[in-house]
Amino acid sequence: MFKRFKKILFSVSSMTVVGITAAYMLLGFLVLPALVKWQLEKQIADRGHTLQVSAVRFNPLELRFEVDQLELQDGAGKPMFSFAELVVDLQWRSIIDGVWTLADARLHAPALSFELAKDGRHNFSDLVSRFAGTEPSEPSTGGLASVLVERLLVSQGRIDYADQALESPLVTRVTALNVDMRALSTLREQLTSYRVSMRTEAGESIDVHGQLGLDPLLAKGELVLDKLQLSTVARALSRQLALQ
């Protein structure tokens, strides 16, 4: 009995399965995270910006992808975008269903700095143009890719906004940005339940909740504003609307 088991264990087919499994584990746990981190930082550096990533991890058994402490800076070292943690859980059923299904996607403490200059360009213009200039654009031949995110969470976000194009520059900060979406899907006629809330340094708060559809595009729900300062809104929209 032992000899038969030993023969099966060390057969060519068994050793092949073991080798493939070991290679898959090695690529998933070690090679893929290092490759992703290297390419992310290299591609941004090649375009005159800086991207620093503390750690990238991938669990090939659970299909769980994690990124810790990412920070994007412009050529002068000014912060543009960062986050503390990104976690994405891909489900195995995506292979069978033909739909990219994420059980969970979480982004913790994202921080965006957006600056609009007097000439109408913003601080992301150079980076976007450099990516667009090196990659030929091809017309889309189909609709949206089939994607389903069972839950999307953004927690403790922050947005720093500066508009230097106004006669009197507008500088404001949005804090406590939180987004919660359930069943976010690009599938046709599928609705997503969502809630978005945020506050500003001036004590204003915005809460939006309802349903959202991507194919076709539609949104319905309720918007709640508290302590909103209309003078700030009027300044921000002065180029689009004549408000006084």
mmCIF file of C-alpha atoms in Angstrom:
data_model
loop_
_atom_site.group_PDB
_atom_site.id
_atom_site.type_symbol
_atom_site.label_atom_id
_atom_site.label_comp_id
_atom_site.label_asym_id
_atom_site.label_seq_id
_atom_site.Cartn_x
_atom_site.Cartn_y
_atom_site.Cartn_z
ATOM 1 C CA MET A 1 0.000 0.000 0.000
ATOM 2 C CA PHE A 2 2.791 2.397 0.973
ATOM 3 C CA LYS A 3 4.748 1.601 -2.176
ATOM 4 C CA ARG A 4 1.676 2.279 -4.320
ATOM 5 C CA PHE A 5 1.047 5.599 -2.571
ATOM 6 C CA LYS A 6 4.712 6.544 -2.960
ATOM 7 C CA LYS A 7 4.573 5.696 -6.648
ATOM 8 C CA ILE A 8 1.522 7.909 -7.165
ATOM 9 C CA LEU A 9 3.027 10.730 -5.110
ATOM 10 C CA PHE A 10 6.222 10.824 -7.125
ATOM 11 C CA SER A 11 4.661 10.190 -10.526
ATOM 12 C CA VAL A 12 5.245 12.650 -13.374
ATOM 13 C CA SER A 13 1.697 14.021 -13.207
ATOM 14 C CA SER A 14 1.864 14.592 -9.451
ATOM 15 C CA MET A 15 5.221 16.308 -9.665
ATOM 16 C CA THR A 16 3.887 18.477 -12.481
ATOM 17 C CA VAL A 17 0.920 19.594 -10.365
ATOM 18 C CA VAL A 18 3.211 20.319 -7.423
ATOM 19 C CA GLY A 19 5.569 22.319 -9.648
ATOM 20 C CA ILE A 20 2.774 24.385 -11.174
ATOM 21 C CA THR A 21 1.286 25.069 -7.743
ATOM 22 C CA ALA A 22 4.648 26.104 -6.309
ATOM 23 C CA ALA A 23 5.304 28.405 -9.272
ATOM 24 C CA TYR A 24 1.839 29.964 -8.908
ATOM 25 C CA MET A 25 2.446 30.611 -5.201
ATOM 26 C CA LEU A 26 5.885 32.092 -5.871
ATOM 27 C CA LEU A 27 4.588 34.390 -8.598
ATOM 28 C CA GLY A 28 1.577 35.472 -6.542
ATOM 29 C CA PHE A 29 3.179 36.075 -3.163
ATOM 30 C CA LEU A 30 6.572 37.433 -4.254
ATOM 31 C CA VAL A 31 7.041 38.221 -7.942
ATOM 32 C CA LEU A 32 3.743 39.964 -8.816
ATOM 33 C CA PRO A 33 3.774 42.460 -5.876
ATOM 34 C CA ALA A 34 7.396 43.427 -6.560
ATOM 35 C CA LEU A 35 6.686 43.808 -10.288
ATOM 36 C CA VAL A 36 3.585 45.963 -9.713
ATOM 37 C CA LYS A 37 5.408 48.239 -7.251
ATOM 38 C CA TRP A 38 8.399 48.636 -9.581
ATOM 39 C CA GLN A 39 6.298 49.387 -12.651
ATOM 40 C CA LEU A 40 4.030 51.871 -10.863
ATOM 41 C CA GLU A 41 6.968 53.894 -9.570
ATOM 42 C CA LYS A 42 8.896 53.626 -12.860
ATOM 43 C CA GLN A 43 6.032 54.686 -15.133
ATOM 44 C CA ILE A 44 5.352 57.784 -13.014
ATOM 45 C CA ALA A 45 9.062 58.646 -12.708
ATOM 46 C CA ASP A 46 9.457 58.415 -16.497
ATOM 47 C CA ARG A 47 6.872 61.197 -16.762
ATOM 48 C CA GLY A 48 8.574 63.598 -14.394
ATOM 49 C CA HIS A 49 6.572 62.855 -11.258
ATOM 50 C CA THR A 50 7.239 60.822 -8.136
ATOM 51 C CA LEU A 51 5.252 57.886 -6.833
ATOM 52 C CA GLN A 52 6.161 56.215 -3.558
ATOM 53 C CA VAL A 53 4.532 52.961 -2.474
ATOM 54 C CA SER A 54 5.252 51.483 0.930
ATOM 55 C CA ALA A 55 4.109 47.922 0.186
ATOM 56 C CA VAL A 56 2.185 45.840 -2.348
ATOM 57 C CA ARG A 57 0.786 42.434 -1.423
ATOM 58 C CA PHE A 58 -1.165 39.785 -3.290
ATOM 59 C CA ASN A 59 -2.628 36.579 -1.925
ATOM 60 C CA PRO A 60 -3.045 34.154 -4.860
ATOM 61 C CA LEU A 61 -5.248 31.826 -2.808
ATOM 62 C CA GLU A 62 -7.799 34.477 -1.822
ATOM 63 C CA LEU A 63 -7.182 36.750 -4.857
ATOM 64 C CA ARG A 64 -6.692 39.615 -2.402
ATOM 65 C CA PHE A 65 -4.699 42.663 -3.540
ATOM 66 C CA GLU A 66 -3.400 45.264 -1.056
ATOM 67 C CA VAL A 67 -1.427 48.498 -1.350
ATOM 68 C CA ASP A 68 -0.137 50.433 1.669
ATOM 69 C CA GLN A 69 0.855 54.102 1.855
ATOM 70 C CA LEU A 70 0.829 55.358 -1.733
ATOM 71 C CA GLU A 71 1.802 58.975 -2.437
ATOM 72 C CA LEU A 72 1.944 60.811 -5.771
ATOM 73 C CA GLN A 73 3.947 64.064 -6.064
ATOM 74 C CA ASP A 74 4.575 66.455 -8.922
ATOM 75 C CA GLY A 75 8.035 67.335 -10.245
ATOM 76 C CA ALA A 76 8.503 69.958 -7.524
ATOM 77 C CA GLY A 77 7.638 67.522 -4.736
ATOM 78 C CA LYS A 78 4.157 68.917 -4.033
ATOM 79 C CA PRO A 79 1.589 66.278 -2.985
ATOM 80 C CA MET A 80 -1.102 65.434 -5.530
ATOM 81 C CA PHE A 81 -2.748 62.228 -4.335
ATOM 82 C CA SER A 82 -2.219 59.685 -1.577
ATOM 83 C CA PHE A 83 -3.973 57.029 0.435
ATOM 84 C CA ALA A 84 -3.236 54.938 3.502
ATOM 85 C CA GLU A 85 -4.589 51.598 2.288
ATOM 86 C CA LEU A 86 -6.238 49.988 -0.718
ATOM 87 C CA VAL A 87 -7.766 46.511 -0.451
ATOM 88 C CA VAL A 88 -9.413 44.664 -3.349
ATOM 89 C CA ASP A 89 -10.903 41.161 -3.074
ATOM 90 C CA LEU A 90 -11.505 39.461 -6.414
ATOM 91 C CA GLN A 91 -13.817 36.449 -6.456
ATOM 92 C CA TRP A 92 -12.931 33.158 -8.179
ATOM 93 C CA ARG A 93 -16.359 33.040 -9.793
ATOM 94 C CA SER A 94 -15.217 35.833 -12.147
ATOM 95 C CA ILE A 95 -13.478 33.127 -14.209
ATOM 96 C CA ILE A 96 -16.731 31.195 -14.644
ATOM 97 C CA ASP A 97 -19.266 34.020 -14.890
ATOM 98 C CA GLY A 98 -17.265 36.189 -17.269
ATOM 99 C CA VAL A 99 -17.974 39.167 -14.992
ATOM 100 C CA TRP A 100 -15.157 40.806 -13.014
ATOM 101 C CA THR A 101 -16.609 40.404 -9.528
ATOM 102 C CA LEU A 102 -15.091 42.108 -6.503
ATOM 103 C CA ALA A 103 -16.414 41.027 -3.131
ATOM 104 C CA ASP A 104 -14.921 44.098 -1.502
ATOM 105 C CA ALA A 105 -13.015 47.214 -2.548
ATOM 106 C CA ARG A 106 -11.861 49.568 0.222
ATOM 107 C CA LEU A 107 -9.880 52.794 0.039
ATOM 108 C CA HIS A 108 -8.841 54.323 3.370
ATOM 109 C CA ALA A 109 -7.779 57.942 3.928
ATOM 110 C CA PRO A 110 -7.412 59.111 0.319
ATOM 111 C CA ALA A 111 -6.164 62.705 -0.047
ATOM 112 C CA LEU A 112 -6.490 64.661 -3.291
ATOM 113 C CA SER A 113 -4.903 68.073 -3.914
ATOM 114 C CA PHE A 114 -6.438 69.819 -6.919
ATOM 115 C CA GLU A 115 -5.174 73.221 -8.079
ATOM 116 C CA LEU A 116 -6.599 75.189 -10.984
ATOM 117 C CA ALA A 117 -4.191 77.780 -12.388
ATOM 118 C CA LYS A 118 -5.066 81.138 -13.948
ATOM 119 C CA ASP A 119 -4.515 79.748 -17.452
ATOM 120 C CA GLY A 120 -7.155 77.065 -16.878
ATOM 121 C CA ARG A 121 -4.705 74.191 -16.500
ATOM 122 C CA HIS A 122 -4.664 72.096 -13.351
ATOM 123 C CA ASN A 123 -1.877 70.312 -11.487
ATOM 124 C CA PHE A 124 -2.722 66.969 -13.154
ATOM 125 C CA SER A 125 -2.589 68.361 -16.714
ATOM 126 C CA ASP A 126 1.090 67.555 -17.353
ATOM 127 C CA LEU A 127 0.836 63.989 -16.081
ATOM 128 C CA VAL A 128 -2.332 63.285 -18.076
ATOM 129 C CA SER A 129 -0.871 64.741 -21.280
ATOM 130 C CA ARG A 130 2.360 62.749 -20.901
ATOM 131 C CA PHE A 131 0.448 59.495 -20.515
ATOM 132 C CA ALA A 132 -1.820 60.385 -23.430
ATOM 133 C CA GLY A 133 1.163 61.339 -25.591
ATOM 134 C CA THR A 134 2.916 57.976 -25.233
ATOM 135 C CA GLU A 135 -0.083 55.715 -25.670
ATOM 136 C CA PRO A 136 -1.965 55.772 -29.000
ATOM 137 C CA SER A 137 -5.658 56.238 -28.556
ATOM 138 C CA GLU A 138 -7.913 53.666 -30.156
ATOM 139 C CA PRO A 139 -11.646 54.064 -30.637
ATOM 140 C CA SER A 140 -13.767 51.940 -28.356
ATOM 141 C CA THR A 141 -15.330 48.982 -30.147
ATOM 142 C CA GLY A 142 -17.681 47.849 -27.402
ATOM 143 C CA GLY A 143 -19.614 48.886 -24.334
ATOM 144 C CA LEU A 144 -18.561 48.909 -20.730
ATOM 145 C CA ALA A 145 -16.644 45.938 -19.392
ATOM 146 C CA SER A 146 -18.733 43.632 -17.195
ATOM 147 C CA VAL A 147 -17.829 44.544 -13.618
ATOM 148 C CA LEU A 148 -19.612 43.950 -10.311
ATOM 149 C CA VAL A 149 -18.369 45.355 -7.004
ATOM 150 C CA GLU A 150 -20.452 43.951 -4.187
ATOM 151 C CA ARG A 151 -19.311 46.714 -1.849
ATOM 152 C CA LEU A 152 -17.179 49.813 -2.444
ATOM 153 C CA LEU A 153 -16.018 51.817 0.561
ATOM 154 C CA VAL A 154 -14.071 55.073 0.720
ATOM 155 C CA SER A 155 -13.398 56.257 4.261
ATOM 156 C CA GLN A 156 -11.904 59.394 5.820
ATOM 157 C CA GLY A 157 -11.131 61.052 2.516
ATOM 158 C CA ARG A 158 -9.883 64.612 2.043
ATOM 159 C CA ILE A 159 -9.894 67.019 -0.890
ATOM 160 C CA ASP A 160 -7.843 70.232 -1.005
ATOM 161 C CA TYR A 161 -9.196 72.512 -3.735
ATOM 162 C CA ALA A 162 -7.606 75.748 -4.914
ATOM 163 C CA ASP A 163 -8.912 77.872 -7.796
ATOM 164 C CA GLN A 164 -6.345 80.532 -8.707
ATOM 165 C CA ALA A 165 -8.261 81.506 -11.858
ATOM 166 C CA LEU A 166 -10.756 83.565 -9.887
ATOM 167 C CA GLU A 167 -10.202 87.269 -9.232
ATOM 168 C CA SER A 168 -10.090 86.384 -5.553
ATOM 169 C CA PRO A 169 -8.534 82.870 -5.300
ATOM 170 C CA LEU A 170 -10.759 80.237 -3.748
ATOM 171 C CA VAL A 171 -9.078 77.771 -1.386
ATOM 172 C CA THR A 172 -11.112 75.208 0.511
ATOM 173 C CA ARG A 173 -10.829 71.764 2.034
ATOM 174 C CA VAL A 174 -13.316 68.913 2.085
ATOM 175 C CA THR A 175 -12.868 66.522 4.998
ATOM 176 C CA ALA A 176 -14.551 63.404 6.317
ATOM 177 C CA LEU A 177 -15.358 62.218 2.787
ATOM 178 C CA ASN A 178 -17.067 58.827 2.958
ATOM 179 C CA VAL A 179 -18.542 56.760 0.130
ATOM 180 C CA ASP A 180 -20.519 53.540 0.529
ATOM 181 C CA MET A 181 -21.817 51.720 -2.561
ATOM 182 C CA ARG A 182 -23.557 48.347 -2.690
ATOM 183 C CA ALA A 183 -23.699 46.205 -5.835
ATOM 184 C CA LEU A 184 -21.902 48.715 -8.058
ATOM 185 C CA SER A 185 -22.279 47.245 -11.535
ATOM 186 C CA THR A 186 -21.765 48.061 -15.206
ATOM 187 C CA LEU A 187 -24.328 45.419 -16.154
ATOM 188 C CA ARG A 188 -27.313 46.735 -18.028
ATOM 189 C CA GLU A 189 -30.255 48.055 -15.972
ATOM 190 C CA GLN A 190 -28.545 47.212 -12.675
ATOM 191 C CA LEU A 191 -28.982 49.776 -9.894
ATOM 192 C CA THR A 192 -26.471 50.589 -7.165
ATOM 193 C CA SER A 193 -27.373 51.791 -3.694
ATOM 194 C CA TYR A 194 -25.014 54.581 -2.670
ATOM 195 C CA ARG A 195 -24.320 57.129 0.047
ATOM 196 C CA VAL A 196 -21.790 59.965 -0.101
ATOM 197 C CA SER A 197 -21.137 62.311 2.798
ATOM 198 C CA MET A 198 -18.566 65.042 3.391
ATOM 199 C CA ARG A 199 -17.821 68.170 5.401
ATOM 200 C CA THR A 200 -15.854 71.340 4.737
ATOM 201 C CA GLU A 201 -13.579 73.269 7.051
ATOM 202 C CA ALA A 202 -16.245 75.974 7.215
ATOM 203 C CA GLY A 203 -18.651 73.533 8.895
ATOM 204 C CA GLU A 204 -20.759 72.833 5.802
ATOM 205 C CA SER A 205 -21.964 69.278 5.276
ATOM 206 C CA ILE A 206 -23.296 67.403 2.262
ATOM 207 C CA ASP A 207 -25.070 64.048 2.285
ATOM 208 C CA VAL A 208 -26.260 62.337 -0.893
ATOM 209 C CA HIS A 209 -27.918 58.927 -0.969
ATOM 210 C CA GLY A 210 -30.050 56.995 -3.420
ATOM 211 C CA GLN A 211 -29.588 54.751 -6.432
ATOM 212 C CA LEU A 212 -27.227 54.911 -9.391
ATOM 213 C CA GLY A 213 -27.178 53.117 -12.741
ATOM 214 C CA LEU A 214 -24.295 53.054 -15.236
ATOM 215 C CA ASP A 215 -25.960 51.375 -18.237
ATOM 216 C CA PRO A 216 -28.006 53.411 -18.961
ATOM 217 C CA LEU A 217 -26.664 56.281 -16.881
ATOM 218 C CA LEU A 218 -29.173 57.469 -14.288
ATOM 219 C CA ALA A 219 -29.262 58.659 -10.705
ATOM 220 C CA LYS A 220 -32.004 59.267 -8.212
ATOM 221 C CA GLY A 221 -31.997 59.991 -4.531
ATOM 222 C CA GLU A 222 -31.897 62.720 -1.937
ATOM 223 C CA LEU A 223 -29.457 65.579 -1.345
ATOM 224 C CA VAL A 224 -29.152 67.087 2.126
ATOM 225 C CA LEU A 225 -27.193 70.320 2.655
ATOM 226 C CA ASP A 226 -26.465 71.754 6.091
ATOM 227 C CA LYS A 227 -24.961 75.168 6.914
ATOM 228 C CA LEU A 228 -24.088 75.715 3.268
ATOM 229 C CA GLN A 229 -22.505 79.124 2.603
ATOM 230 C CA LEU A 230 -23.941 80.370 -0.681
ATOM 231 C CA SER A 231 -21.163 82.938 -1.072
ATOM 232 C CA THR A 232 -18.638 80.097 -1.501
ATOM 233 C CA VAL A 233 -20.852 78.374 -4.089
ATOM 234 C CA ALA A 234 -21.317 81.627 -5.997
ATOM 235 C CA ARG A 235 -17.547 82.181 -6.185
ATOM 236 C CA ALA A 236 -16.873 78.617 -7.267
ATOM 237 C CA LEU A 237 -19.459 78.789 -10.093
ATOM 238 C CA SER A 238 -18.813 82.389 -11.120
ATOM 239 C CA ARG A 239 -17.360 81.373 -14.511
ATOM 240 C CA GLN A 240 -20.318 79.129 -15.343
ATOM 241 C CA LEU A 241 -23.237 81.029 -13.783
ATOM 242 C CA ALA A 242 -23.998 84.666 -13.081
ATOM 243 C CA LEU A 243 -24.685 84.428 -9.361
ATOM 244 C CA GLN A 244 -24.780 87.268 -6.870
#
